[in-house]
PDB file of C-alpha atoms in Angstrom:
ATOM      1  CA  UNK U   1       0.000   0.000   0.000  1.00 62.00           C
ATOM      2  CA  UNK U   2       2.831   2.401   0.790  1.00 66.00           C
ATOM      3  CA  UNK U   3       5.392   0.852  -1.532  1.00 79.00           C
ATOM      4  CA  UNK U   4       7.522  -0.629   1.234  1.00 87.00           C
ATOM      5  CA  UNK U   5       8.320  -3.956   2.812  1.00 91.00           C
ATOM      6  CA  UNK U   6       8.157  -5.554   6.240  1.00 91.00           C
ATOM      7  CA  UNK U   7      11.648  -6.574   7.351  1.00 92.00           C
ATOM      8  CA  UNK U   8      10.710  -8.021  10.747  1.00 94.00           C
ATOM      9  CA  UNK U   9       7.452  -8.611  12.627  1.00 95.00           C
ATOM     10  CA  UNK U  10       7.103  -9.576  16.276  1.00 95.00           C
ATOM     11  CA  UNK U  11       4.006 -10.249  18.333  1.00 95.00           C
ATOM     12  CA  UNK U  12       4.892  -9.503  21.956  1.00 94.00           C
ATOM     13  CA  UNK U  13       1.524 -10.776  23.121  1.00 95.00           C
ATOM     14  CA  UNK U  14      -1.189  -9.493  25.380  1.00 96.00           C
ATOM     15  CA  UNK U  15      -0.065  -7.171  28.171  1.00 96.00           C
ATOM     16  CA  UNK U  16      -1.760  -5.101  30.829  1.00 96.00           C
ATOM     17  CA  UNK U  17      -1.584  -1.370  30.142  1.00 95.00           C
ATOM     18  CA  UNK U  18      -0.070   0.963  32.743  1.00 95.00           C
ATOM     19  CA  UNK U  19      -3.303   2.981  32.543  1.00 94.00           C
ATOM     20  CA  UNK U  20      -6.604   2.632  30.697  1.00 94.00           C
ATOM     21  CA  UNK U  21      -6.771   3.886  27.143  1.00 91.00           C
ATOM     22  CA  UNK U  22     -10.287   4.191  25.706  1.00 90.00           C
ATOM     23  CA  UNK U  23     -11.525   2.031  28.607  1.00 92.00           C
ATOM     24  CA  UNK U  24      -9.101  -0.752  27.599  1.00 93.00           C
ATOM     25  CA  UNK U  25      -6.949  -2.373  30.293  1.00 95.00           C
ATOM     26  CA  UNK U  26      -5.172  -4.873  28.016  1.00 95.00           C
ATOM     27  CA  UNK U  27      -3.511  -4.605  24.622  1.00 95.00           C
ATOM     28  CA  UNK U  28      -1.662  -6.809  22.166  1.00 95.00           C
ATOM     29  CA  UNK U  29       1.782  -5.412  21.386  1.00 95.00           C
ATOM     30  CA  UNK U  30       3.305  -5.695  17.901  1.00 94.00           C
ATOM     31  CA  UNK U  31       6.700  -4.615  16.593  1.00 94.00           C
ATOM     32  CA  UNK U  32       7.347  -4.026  12.903  1.00 93.00           C
ATOM     33  CA  UNK U  33      10.666  -3.195  11.279  1.00 92.00           C
ATOM     34  CA  UNK U  34       9.704  -1.751   7.891  1.00 91.00           C
ATOM     35  CA  UNK U  35      11.301   0.005   4.945  1.00 90.00           C
ATOM     36  CA  UNK U  36       9.085   2.611   3.301  1.00 89.00           C
ATOM     37  CA  UNK U  37       9.805   5.488   0.905  1.00 89.00           C
ATOM     38  CA  UNK U  38      10.147   9.082   2.099  1.00 86.00           C
ATOM     39  CA  UNK U  39       6.737  10.675   2.577  1.00 83.00           C
ATOM     40  CA  UNK U  40       5.120   7.364   3.477  1.00 88.00           C
ATOM     41  CA  UNK U  41       5.495   7.794   7.267  1.00 89.00           C
ATOM     42  CA  UNK U  42       3.010  10.681   7.149  1.00 89.00           C
ATOM     43  CA  UNK U  43       0.558   8.568   5.151  1.00 90.00           C
ATOM     44  CA  UNK U  44       1.012   5.591   7.475  1.00 90.00           C
ATOM     45  CA  UNK U  45       0.532   7.821  10.514  1.00 92.00           C
ATOM     46  CA  UNK U  46      -2.763   9.168   9.141  1.00 92.00           C
ATOM     47  CA  UNK U  47      -4.025   5.608   8.547  1.00 91.00           C
ATOM     48  CA  UNK U  48      -3.035   4.500  12.065  1.00 91.00           C
ATOM     49  CA  UNK U  49      -4.717   7.572  13.577  1.00 93.00           C
ATOM     50  CA  UNK U  50      -8.122   6.690  12.162  1.00 93.00           C
ATOM     51  CA  UNK U  51      -7.947   2.935  12.857  1.00 91.00           C
ATOM     52  CA  UNK U  52     -10.071   2.076  15.926  1.00 89.00           C
ATOM     53  CA  UNK U  53      -8.032  -1.095  16.547  1.00 90.00           C
ATOM     54  CA  UNK U  54      -4.824   0.893  17.193  1.00 93.00           C
ATOM     55  CA  UNK U  55      -4.644   2.435  20.671  1.00 92.00           C
ATOM     56  CA  UNK U  56      -1.133   3.898  20.414  1.00 92.00           C
ATOM     57  CA  UNK U  57       1.762   3.697  17.974  1.00 93.00           C
ATOM     58  CA  UNK U  58       5.263   5.068  17.607  1.00 93.00           C
ATOM     59  CA  UNK U  59       7.072   5.588  14.311  1.00 93.00           C
ATOM     60  CA  UNK U  60      10.829   6.118  14.516  1.00 91.00           C
ATOM     61  CA  UNK U  61      13.517   6.466  11.896  1.00 87.00           C
ATOM     62  CA  UNK U  62      16.434   4.099  12.242  1.00 81.00           C
ATOM     63  CA  UNK U  63      19.824   5.790  12.493  1.00 79.00           C
ATOM     64  CA  UNK U  64      21.761   4.216   9.627  1.00 78.00           C
ATOM     65  CA  UNK U  65      25.055   5.722  10.859  1.00 80.00           C
ATOM     66  CA  UNK U  66      25.038   3.470  13.957  1.00 71.00           C
ATOM     67  CA  UNK U  67      26.152  -0.125  13.730  1.00 64.00           C
TER      68      UNK U  67
END
């Protein structure tokens, strides 16, 4: 959809939240390592914002200078 690829996907399972979010006490945590073109993070963020299944998310850019 965004012209990228999933490098790694991890399901960390169901965990209790530190505080309720939208009256939810539990959540299933996922980790994705993805490669997407420039400009796609903004598009992905807008999709995640409107998805009712996603309580919280964090997009970060990997520092390619570090080993």
